[in-house]
Amino acid sequence: MNKPQRPARKKGPLKGTGGKGRKSLEGKGPTPKAEDRSWHPAGQRKAARERYEAVAGKSRRPEPPRHRKPSSAKDDSELVTGRNSVLEALKARIPATSLILAARLEMDDRVKEILSLATKRGVPVLEVMRPELDRISGHDTVHQGVALKVPPYQYAHPIDLLETVRGRGQNPLFIALDGVTDPRNLGAIIRSAAAFGAQGVIVPQRRSVGVTASAWKTSAGAAARVPVAMASNLTATLKELKGEGMFVIGLDGDGDVPLHQLELADGPLVVVVGSEGKGISRLVAETCDAIVSIPIESMTESLNAGIAASVTLYEVAKIRAVEH
C-alpha cells in the first residue's frame, strides 16, 4: 500500500537576516599598531609607561644627572719608554707619576741612574711582568724593560693667565701658536719665552701640538716656569684678548711691517707664530693688528716656528729695554 504524498509547498522568497551579518561582510579594517592593542606586550608596556609618567609627574622630582664613576674616566697619561728616553726625561725633571720596570731586569748603569733619580724625586717604582709592560706600552714599542708614566699637562685659561700677569704688575707678552704640530718647536718656543721675558704660551685645542714629554724635554725645564694656556678657538681668544687691551701681531714672510720697526712692542702684546709651510691662517691674520716680517738675506729661505719666535721675542725684549 502506497503512502500518501504530502502536498508540495509553493516555494516563495527566502527570509533574510535583516542586516545582522552586514558588519561581517564589511571586514575588520586596518590592523591596529602593536602598542594600541591592549593584549599585546607592546601595548602593555605603553600602558605601564603612561601610568608611571602620570604618577611621576605629580609626586616625583626629576632626578639629577648621573656622573660617570672616576674609574671609567679615560687615562690621558703619556708613557715614555726606553732607557735613554726615560733617563733624559728624569734629568729634565719632567713630572712623572710612576716608573715601571720589567721583572728580573738587567741592571746596567742607565737603569741604576734611572732608579737613583726616581728615588730622589719620590717617584713610585712599580715592577711588572714583561708581558704586562708589553701590553701597556704597545706591542710595537721598544721599551727595553723601562717606562715612565707622565700625567696629562694642566693647561691654564688665556684670560686667567692675563689676569695673573697683570696682578703681578707685569707688561703682558704672550706667544700664540697657529697650526704648529711639532712638539720640539713648542719646547723651543717655551724655552725662548722663558729666556726673553714672555709670561705664557697659547696653543689652540685643535690641529696643534700640546705639551708632551718631547716638548717638555726640548724646553730644558722651562715648561716648569712658563705656563701654557689652551684656547678652544684661537681666533675668538685673540679677539677676547684684544678686548682686554692687548695688541696682536702675526709673523709672516710677506708682512708689511719689518720686525725692527714694530711700534707695538712696548705695549701688552701677543705674537702669533704659524707653521713653517702654511704660516698663519686667514682668520687669524685678519684678527691681527699688524703682520710682521723678519728680514732675512735669502728670499728662498724660511725660518721654522721655534727660530722665528726666538728672534721676535729677542727683538721685542730689546725694544722694551730701550723704551724703559
mmCIF file of C-alpha atoms in Angstrom:
data_model
loop_
_atom_site.group_PDB
_atom_site.id
_atom_site.type_symbol
_atom_site.label_atom_id
_atom_site.label_comp_id
_atom_site.label_asym_id
_atom_site.label_seq_id
_atom_site.Cartn_x
_atom_site.Cartn_y
_atom_site.Cartn_z
ATOM 1 C CA MET A 1 0.000 0.000 0.000
ATOM 2 C CA ASN A 2 1.438 3.270 -1.084
ATOM 3 C CA LYS A 3 1.972 6.083 1.456
ATOM 4 C CA PRO A 4 0.029 9.236 0.734
ATOM 5 C CA GLN A 5 2.210 12.004 -0.747
ATOM 6 C CA ARG A 6 2.499 15.314 1.083
ATOM 7 C CA PRO A 7 1.277 18.234 -0.908
ATOM 8 C CA ALA A 8 4.164 20.203 -2.385
ATOM 9 C CA ARG A 9 4.732 23.601 -0.822
ATOM 10 C CA LYS A 10 4.934 26.601 -3.010
ATOM 11 C CA LYS A 11 8.481 27.978 -2.904
ATOM 12 C CA GLY A 12 8.481 31.695 -2.028
ATOM 13 C CA PRO A 13 11.177 34.256 -1.264
ATOM 14 C CA LEU A 14 13.719 33.181 1.402
ATOM 15 C CA LYS A 15 13.719 35.014 4.716
ATOM 16 C CA GLY A 16 16.776 37.330 5.160
ATOM 17 C CA THR A 17 18.885 38.188 8.285
ATOM 18 C CA GLY A 18 17.563 41.663 8.462
ATOM 19 C CA GLY A 19 21.047 43.131 8.022
ATOM 20 C CA LYS A 20 22.533 41.375 11.058
ATOM 21 C CA GLY A 21 25.508 39.988 9.076
ATOM 22 C CA ARG A 22 26.358 43.217 7.311
ATOM 23 C CA LYS A 23 29.344 44.006 9.601
ATOM 24 C CA SER A 24 30.958 40.662 8.948
ATOM 25 C CA LEU A 25 30.777 41.334 5.241
ATOM 26 C CA GLU A 26 32.432 44.737 5.552
ATOM 27 C CA GLY A 27 35.668 43.375 7.141
ATOM 28 C CA LYS A 28 37.582 44.497 10.288
ATOM 29 C CA GLY A 29 39.511 47.393 8.761
ATOM 30 C CA PRO A 30 43.249 48.072 9.108
ATOM 31 C CA THR A 31 45.198 46.192 11.782
ATOM 32 C CA PRO A 32 45.950 48.499 14.753
ATOM 33 C CA LYS A 33 49.530 49.101 15.844
ATOM 34 C CA ALA A 34 51.029 46.722 18.371
ATOM 35 C CA GLU A 35 51.198 49.413 21.060
ATOM 36 C CA ASP A 36 47.482 50.202 20.526
ATOM 37 C CA ARG A 37 46.472 46.591 21.246
ATOM 38 C CA SER A 38 45.901 46.209 24.984
ATOM 39 C CA TRP A 39 46.603 42.454 24.926
ATOM 40 C CA HIS A 40 49.892 42.831 23.042
ATOM 41 C CA PRO A 41 53.171 43.112 25.086
ATOM 42 C CA ALA A 42 53.929 46.441 23.378
ATOM 43 C CA GLY A 43 50.508 47.749 24.379
ATOM 44 C CA GLN A 44 51.031 46.602 27.955
ATOM 45 C CA ARG A 45 54.406 48.361 28.110
ATOM 46 C CA LYS A 46 52.818 51.570 26.744
ATOM 47 C CA ALA A 47 50.048 51.456 29.348
ATOM 48 C CA ALA A 48 52.555 50.893 32.155
ATOM 49 C CA ARG A 49 54.721 53.768 30.908
ATOM 50 C CA GLU A 50 51.735 56.121 30.809
ATOM 51 C CA ARG A 51 50.759 55.149 34.363
ATOM 52 C CA TYR A 52 54.350 55.714 35.564
ATOM 53 C CA GLU A 53 54.575 59.136 33.884
ATOM 54 C CA ALA A 54 51.221 60.183 35.334
ATOM 55 C CA VAL A 55 52.332 59.266 38.856
ATOM 56 C CA ALA A 56 55.862 60.659 38.465
ATOM 57 C CA GLY A 57 54.582 63.989 37.199
ATOM 58 C CA LYS A 58 52.570 64.513 40.364
ATOM 59 C CA SER A 59 54.688 63.126 43.169
ATOM 60 C CA ARG A 60 58.312 62.706 41.992
ATOM 61 C CA ARG A 61 61.050 65.279 41.428
ATOM 62 C CA PRO A 62 63.291 64.975 38.407
ATOM 63 C CA GLU A 63 66.495 63.068 39.147
ATOM 64 C CA PRO A 64 69.797 64.944 38.875
ATOM 65 C CA PRO A 65 72.078 63.874 36.028
ATOM 66 C CA ARG A 66 74.267 60.953 36.894
ATOM 67 C CA HIS A 67 78.019 61.340 36.657
ATOM 68 C CA ARG A 68 80.323 58.620 35.497
ATOM 69 C CA LYS A 69 82.438 56.916 38.058
ATOM 70 C CA PRO A 70 86.016 58.131 38.233
ATOM 71 C CA SER A 71 87.217 54.623 37.405
ATOM 72 C CA SER A 72 85.606 54.841 33.947
ATOM 73 C CA ALA A 73 87.400 58.098 33.085
ATOM 74 C CA LYS A 74 89.895 57.908 30.242
ATOM 75 C CA ASP A 75 93.535 57.864 31.301
ATOM 76 C CA ASP A 76 95.305 60.556 29.286
ATOM 77 C CA SER A 77 98.716 59.837 30.785
ATOM 78 C CA GLU A 78 101.668 59.565 28.423
ATOM 79 C CA LEU A 79 104.215 56.767 28.574
ATOM 80 C CA VAL A 80 107.906 57.486 27.924
ATOM 81 C CA THR A 81 109.663 54.233 27.013
ATOM 82 C CA GLY A 82 113.265 53.165 26.501
ATOM 83 C CA ARG A 83 116.226 53.539 28.845
ATOM 84 C CA ASN A 84 117.748 56.609 27.190
ATOM 85 C CA SER A 85 114.409 58.412 26.857
ATOM 86 C CA VAL A 86 113.387 57.697 30.460
ATOM 87 C CA LEU A 87 116.801 58.785 31.751
ATOM 88 C CA GLU A 88 116.655 62.072 29.793
ATOM 89 C CA ALA A 89 113.082 62.698 30.946
ATOM 90 C CA LEU A 90 114.071 62.286 34.599
ATOM 91 C CA LYS A 91 117.106 64.535 34.134
ATOM 92 C CA ALA A 92 114.840 67.200 32.572
ATOM 93 C CA ARG A 93 112.572 66.879 35.647
ATOM 94 C CA ILE A 94 109.504 66.022 33.601
ATOM 95 C CA PRO A 95 106.600 65.416 36.039
ATOM 96 C CA ALA A 96 106.082 61.683 36.494
ATOM 97 C CA THR A 97 103.589 59.610 38.453
ATOM 98 C CA SER A 98 105.379 56.254 38.337
ATOM 99 C CA LEU A 99 108.417 54.400 37.000
ATOM 100 C CA ILE A 100 107.577 50.959 35.599
ATOM 101 C CA LEU A 101 110.264 48.265 35.416
ATOM 102 C CA ALA A 102 110.070 44.758 33.978
ATOM 103 C CA ALA A 103 110.658 41.931 36.447
ATOM 104 C CA ARG A 104 114.177 40.452 36.528
ATOM 105 C CA LEU A 105 115.538 43.422 34.572
ATOM 106 C CA GLU A 106 119.263 43.508 33.875
ATOM 107 C CA MET A 107 120.719 46.340 35.963
ATOM 108 C CA ASP A 108 123.143 48.292 33.798
ATOM 109 C CA ASP A 109 124.477 51.801 34.545
ATOM 110 C CA ARG A 110 121.494 53.528 32.901
ATOM 111 C CA VAL A 111 118.934 51.568 34.907
ATOM 112 C CA LYS A 112 120.853 52.268 38.134
ATOM 113 C CA GLU A 113 120.877 56.014 37.365
ATOM 114 C CA ILE A 114 117.158 55.907 36.482
ATOM 115 C CA LEU A 115 116.376 54.280 39.837
ATOM 116 C CA SER A 116 118.562 56.784 41.664
ATOM 117 C CA LEU A 117 116.870 59.813 40.069
ATOM 118 C CA ALA A 118 113.378 58.373 40.590
ATOM 119 C CA THR A 119 114.119 57.647 44.242
ATOM 120 C CA LYS A 120 115.459 61.170 44.867
ATOM 121 C CA ARG A 121 112.347 62.717 43.305
ATOM 122 C CA GLY A 122 109.984 60.391 45.159
ATOM 123 C CA VAL A 123 108.600 58.765 42.003
ATOM 124 C CA PRO A 124 106.932 55.425 42.852
ATOM 125 C CA VAL A 125 108.622 52.392 41.271
ATOM 126 C CA LEU A 126 106.402 49.552 40.031
ATOM 127 C CA GLU A 127 107.650 46.137 38.941
ATOM 128 C CA VAL A 128 105.513 44.200 36.452
ATOM 129 C CA MET A 129 105.966 41.130 34.298
ATOM 130 C CA ARG A 130 107.346 41.784 30.830
ATOM 131 C CA PRO A 131 104.102 40.751 29.002
ATOM 132 C CA GLU A 132 102.213 43.340 31.062
ATOM 133 C CA LEU A 133 104.762 46.030 30.165
ATOM 134 C CA ASP A 134 104.419 44.993 26.505
ATOM 135 C CA ARG A 135 100.657 45.467 26.766
ATOM 136 C CA ILE A 136 100.614 48.908 28.394
ATOM 137 C CA SER A 137 103.403 50.340 26.217
ATOM 138 C CA GLY A 138 102.145 48.881 22.920
ATOM 139 C CA HIS A 139 103.446 45.795 21.194
ATOM 140 C CA ASP A 140 105.273 47.847 18.541
ATOM 141 C CA THR A 141 107.177 49.900 21.141
ATOM 142 C CA VAL A 142 110.739 49.072 22.172
ATOM 143 C CA HIS A 143 110.682 49.765 25.915
ATOM 144 C CA GLN A 144 113.866 47.894 26.988
ATOM 145 C CA GLY A 145 112.119 46.972 30.220
ATOM 146 C CA VAL A 146 111.673 50.606 31.377
ATOM 147 C CA ALA A 147 108.756 53.058 31.114
ATOM 148 C CA LEU A 148 107.904 56.354 32.782
ATOM 149 C CA LYS A 149 104.281 57.413 33.265
ATOM 150 C CA VAL A 150 103.739 61.145 32.715
ATOM 151 C CA PRO A 151 100.439 62.780 33.766
ATOM 152 C CA PRO A 152 98.469 64.950 31.318
ATOM 153 C CA TYR A 153 99.508 68.600 31.316
ATOM 154 C CA GLN A 154 97.243 71.009 33.198
ATOM 155 C CA TYR A 155 96.603 73.931 30.828
ATOM 156 C CA ALA A 156 95.748 77.422 32.004
ATOM 157 C CA HIS A 157 92.947 79.585 30.579
ATOM 158 C CA PRO A 158 94.219 82.507 28.428
ATOM 159 C CA ILE A 159 92.197 85.156 30.287
ATOM 160 C CA ASP A 160 93.179 83.746 33.687
ATOM 161 C CA LEU A 161 96.789 83.862 32.527
ATOM 162 C CA LEU A 162 96.413 87.523 31.556
ATOM 163 C CA GLU A 163 94.854 88.408 34.911
ATOM 164 C CA THR A 164 97.691 86.650 36.740
ATOM 165 C CA VAL A 165 100.345 88.578 34.793
ATOM 166 C CA ARG A 166 98.616 91.911 35.382
ATOM 167 C CA GLY A 167 98.185 91.054 39.037
ATOM 168 C CA ARG A 168 101.974 90.844 39.301
ATOM 169 C CA GLY A 169 102.293 94.300 37.733
ATOM 170 C CA GLN A 170 103.995 92.989 34.570
ATOM 171 C CA ASN A 171 103.604 94.067 30.952
ATOM 172 C CA PRO A 172 101.933 91.054 29.256
ATOM 173 C CA LEU A 173 103.809 89.280 26.471
ATOM 174 C CA PHE A 174 102.402 86.017 25.109
ATOM 175 C CA ILE A 175 103.242 83.684 22.222
ATOM 176 C CA ALA A 176 100.332 82.034 20.374
ATOM 177 C CA LEU A 177 100.795 79.059 18.060
ATOM 178 C CA ASP A 178 98.680 78.608 14.922
ATOM 179 C CA GLY A 179 99.000 75.209 13.257
ATOM 180 C CA VAL A 180 102.323 74.244 14.870
ATOM 181 C CA THR A 181 102.322 70.447 15.241
ATOM 182 C CA ASP A 182 105.941 69.610 16.100
ATOM 183 C CA PRO A 183 106.418 69.184 19.882
ATOM 184 C CA ARG A 184 110.093 70.129 19.545
ATOM 185 C CA ASN A 185 109.061 73.525 18.152
ATOM 186 C CA LEU A 186 106.728 74.012 21.106
ATOM 187 C CA GLY A 187 109.513 73.086 23.524
ATOM 188 C CA ALA A 188 111.910 75.521 21.830
ATOM 189 C CA ILE A 189 109.290 78.305 21.946
ATOM 190 C CA ILE A 190 108.676 77.716 25.668
ATOM 191 C CA ARG A 191 112.427 77.893 26.235
ATOM 192 C CA SER A 192 112.678 81.171 24.272
ATOM 193 C CA ALA A 193 109.686 82.583 26.165
ATOM 194 C CA ALA A 194 111.468 81.929 29.456
ATOM 195 C CA ALA A 195 114.705 83.448 28.148
ATOM 196 C CA PHE A 196 113.207 86.703 26.815
ATOM 197 C CA GLY A 197 110.553 87.517 29.390
ATOM 198 C CA ALA A 198 107.320 86.180 27.861
ATOM 199 C CA GLN A 199 104.900 85.083 30.558
ATOM 200 C CA GLY A 200 102.951 82.429 28.667
ATOM 201 C CA VAL A 201 102.300 80.393 25.533
ATOM 202 C CA ILE A 202 98.856 79.847 23.986
ATOM 203 C CA VAL A 203 98.032 76.772 21.905
ATOM 204 C CA PRO A 204 94.697 76.047 20.176
ATOM 205 C CA GLN A 205 92.756 72.963 21.137
ATOM 206 C CA ARG A 206 92.596 71.559 17.580
ATOM 207 C CA ARG A 207 95.221 70.991 14.894
ATOM 208 C CA SER A 208 98.063 71.939 17.189
ATOM 209 C CA VAL A 209 100.689 70.300 19.335
ATOM 210 C CA GLY A 210 100.216 70.018 23.081
ATOM 211 C CA VAL A 211 102.657 69.777 25.951
ATOM 212 C CA THR A 212 104.003 66.244 25.573
ATOM 213 C CA ALA A 213 107.058 64.644 27.135
ATOM 214 C CA SER A 214 109.005 65.504 23.993
ATOM 215 C CA ALA A 215 108.018 69.194 24.216
ATOM 216 C CA TRP A 216 108.846 69.258 27.926
ATOM 217 C CA LYS A 217 112.256 67.708 27.293
ATOM 218 C CA THR A 218 113.073 70.178 24.480
ATOM 219 C CA SER A 219 112.149 73.091 26.755
ATOM 220 C CA ALA A 220 115.057 72.053 29.038
ATOM 221 C CA GLY A 221 112.927 72.572 32.150
ATOM 222 C CA ALA A 222 111.415 75.916 31.040
ATOM 223 C CA ALA A 223 107.968 74.274 30.861
ATOM 224 C CA ALA A 224 108.021 74.221 34.660
ATOM 225 C CA ARG A 225 108.313 78.037 34.731
ATOM 226 C CA VAL A 226 106.325 79.242 31.702
ATOM 227 C CA PRO A 227 102.631 78.261 31.761
ATOM 228 C CA VAL A 228 100.879 77.069 28.610
ATOM 229 C CA ALA A 229 97.229 78.047 28.067
ATOM 230 C CA MET A 230 94.804 76.291 25.749
ATOM 231 C CA ALA A 231 92.302 78.167 23.556
ATOM 232 C CA SER A 232 89.198 76.323 22.367
ATOM 233 C CA ASN A 233 89.148 78.685 19.367
ATOM 234 C CA LEU A 234 92.292 80.697 18.658
ATOM 235 C CA THR A 235 90.618 83.464 16.633
ATOM 236 C CA ALA A 236 87.951 84.029 19.283
ATOM 237 C CA THR A 237 90.568 84.009 22.038
ATOM 238 C CA LEU A 238 92.691 86.601 20.222
ATOM 239 C CA LYS A 239 89.646 88.838 19.838
ATOM 240 C CA GLU A 240 88.907 88.434 23.536
ATOM 241 C CA LEU A 241 92.494 89.373 24.410
ATOM 242 C CA LYS A 242 92.225 92.427 22.152
ATOM 243 C CA GLY A 243 89.106 93.376 24.063
ATOM 244 C CA GLU A 244 91.249 93.242 27.217
ATOM 245 C CA GLY A 245 93.619 95.838 25.742
ATOM 246 C CA MET A 246 96.258 93.612 24.150
ATOM 247 C CA PHE A 247 97.760 94.054 20.675
ATOM 248 C CA VAL A 248 98.073 91.044 18.369
ATOM 249 C CA ILE A 249 100.782 90.704 15.710
ATOM 250 C CA GLY A 250 101.286 87.822 13.294
ATOM 251 C CA LEU A 251 104.591 86.655 11.827
ATOM 252 C CA ASP A 252 104.687 86.195 8.059
ATOM 253 C CA GLY A 253 107.430 86.456 5.454
ATOM 254 C CA ASP A 254 105.253 88.789 3.371
ATOM 255 C CA GLY A 255 104.355 91.072 6.281
ATOM 256 C CA ASP A 256 104.333 94.809 5.617
ATOM 257 C CA VAL A 257 105.941 95.789 8.947
ATOM 258 C CA PRO A 258 109.638 94.905 9.459
ATOM 259 C CA LEU A 259 110.298 93.493 12.892
ATOM 260 C CA HIS A 260 112.811 96.183 13.891
ATOM 261 C CA GLN A 261 110.225 98.893 13.097
ATOM 262 C CA LEU A 262 107.470 97.391 15.226
ATOM 263 C CA GLU A 263 105.790 100.170 17.220
ATOM 264 C CA LEU A 264 103.535 97.897 19.255
ATOM 265 C CA ALA A 265 106.353 96.054 21.013
ATOM 266 C CA ASP A 266 106.204 98.231 24.130
ATOM 267 C CA GLY A 267 102.518 97.522 24.797
ATOM 268 C CA PRO A 268 100.742 94.388 26.010
ATOM 269 C CA LEU A 269 101.435 92.005 23.126
ATOM 270 C CA VAL A 270 100.510 88.631 21.659
ATOM 271 C CA VAL A 271 102.871 87.268 18.990
ATOM 272 C CA VAL A 272 101.231 84.680 16.704
ATOM 273 C CA VAL A 273 103.542 82.128 15.084
ATOM 274 C CA GLY A 274 102.296 79.907 12.255
ATOM 275 C CA SER A 275 103.562 76.669 10.781
ATOM 276 C CA GLU A 276 106.649 76.707 8.579
ATOM 277 C CA GLY A 277 104.761 75.654 5.458
ATOM 278 C CA LYS A 278 101.344 77.318 5.693
ATOM 279 C CA GLY A 279 102.050 80.208 8.059
ATOM 280 C CA ILE A 280 99.181 81.759 9.999
ATOM 281 C CA SER A 281 95.617 81.092 8.876
ATOM 282 C CA ARG A 282 93.451 83.671 7.107
ATOM 283 C CA LEU A 283 91.059 84.265 10.015
ATOM 284 C CA VAL A 284 93.934 84.720 12.453
ATOM 285 C CA ALA A 285 95.685 87.106 10.043
ATOM 286 C CA GLU A 286 92.513 89.198 9.760
ATOM 287 C CA THR A 287 92.385 89.423 13.562
ATOM 288 C CA CYS A 288 95.973 90.707 13.874
ATOM 289 C CA ASP A 289 96.707 94.417 14.355
ATOM 290 C CA ALA A 290 99.851 94.049 12.227
ATOM 291 C CA ILE A 291 101.563 91.422 10.091
ATOM 292 C CA VAL A 292 105.278 91.481 10.833
ATOM 293 C CA SER A 293 108.131 90.106 8.735
ATOM 294 C CA ILE A 294 111.604 89.083 9.834
ATOM 295 C CA PRO A 295 114.163 90.379 7.304
ATOM 296 C CA ILE A 296 116.447 87.558 6.080
ATOM 297 C CA GLU A 297 119.175 87.537 3.460
ATOM 298 C CA SER A 298 117.797 84.899 1.089
ATOM 299 C CA MET A 299 114.241 85.114 -0.246
ATOM 300 C CA THR A 300 114.154 81.337 -0.738
ATOM 301 C CA GLU A 301 114.807 80.547 2.904
ATOM 302 C CA SER A 302 112.262 80.453 5.717
ATOM 303 C CA LEU A 303 112.518 80.145 9.478
ATOM 304 C CA ASN A 304 110.794 77.427 11.442
ATOM 305 C CA ALA A 305 108.378 78.345 14.211
ATOM 306 C CA GLY A 306 110.875 77.956 17.040
ATOM 307 C CA ILE A 307 113.549 80.182 15.476
ATOM 308 C CA ALA A 308 111.018 82.806 14.302
ATOM 309 C CA ALA A 309 109.561 83.060 17.802
ATOM 310 C CA SER A 310 113.023 83.315 19.357
ATOM 311 C CA VAL A 311 114.141 86.122 17.014
ATOM 312 C CA THR A 312 110.887 88.048 17.562
ATOM 313 C CA LEU A 313 110.986 87.731 21.343
ATOM 314 C CA TYR A 314 114.592 88.908 21.391
ATOM 315 C CA GLU A 315 113.715 91.976 19.297
ATOM 316 C CA VAL A 316 110.686 92.787 21.449
ATOM 317 C CA ALA A 317 112.785 92.469 24.611
ATOM 318 C CA LYS A 318 115.411 94.794 23.106
ATOM 319 C CA ILE A 319 112.791 97.418 22.132
ATOM 320 C CA ARG A 320 111.218 97.278 25.604
ATOM 321 C CA ALA A 321 114.621 97.663 27.239
ATOM 322 C CA VAL A 322 115.335 100.794 25.175
ATOM 323 C CA GLU A 323 111.929 102.304 25.929
ATOM 324 C CA HIS A 324 112.481 101.884 29.648
#
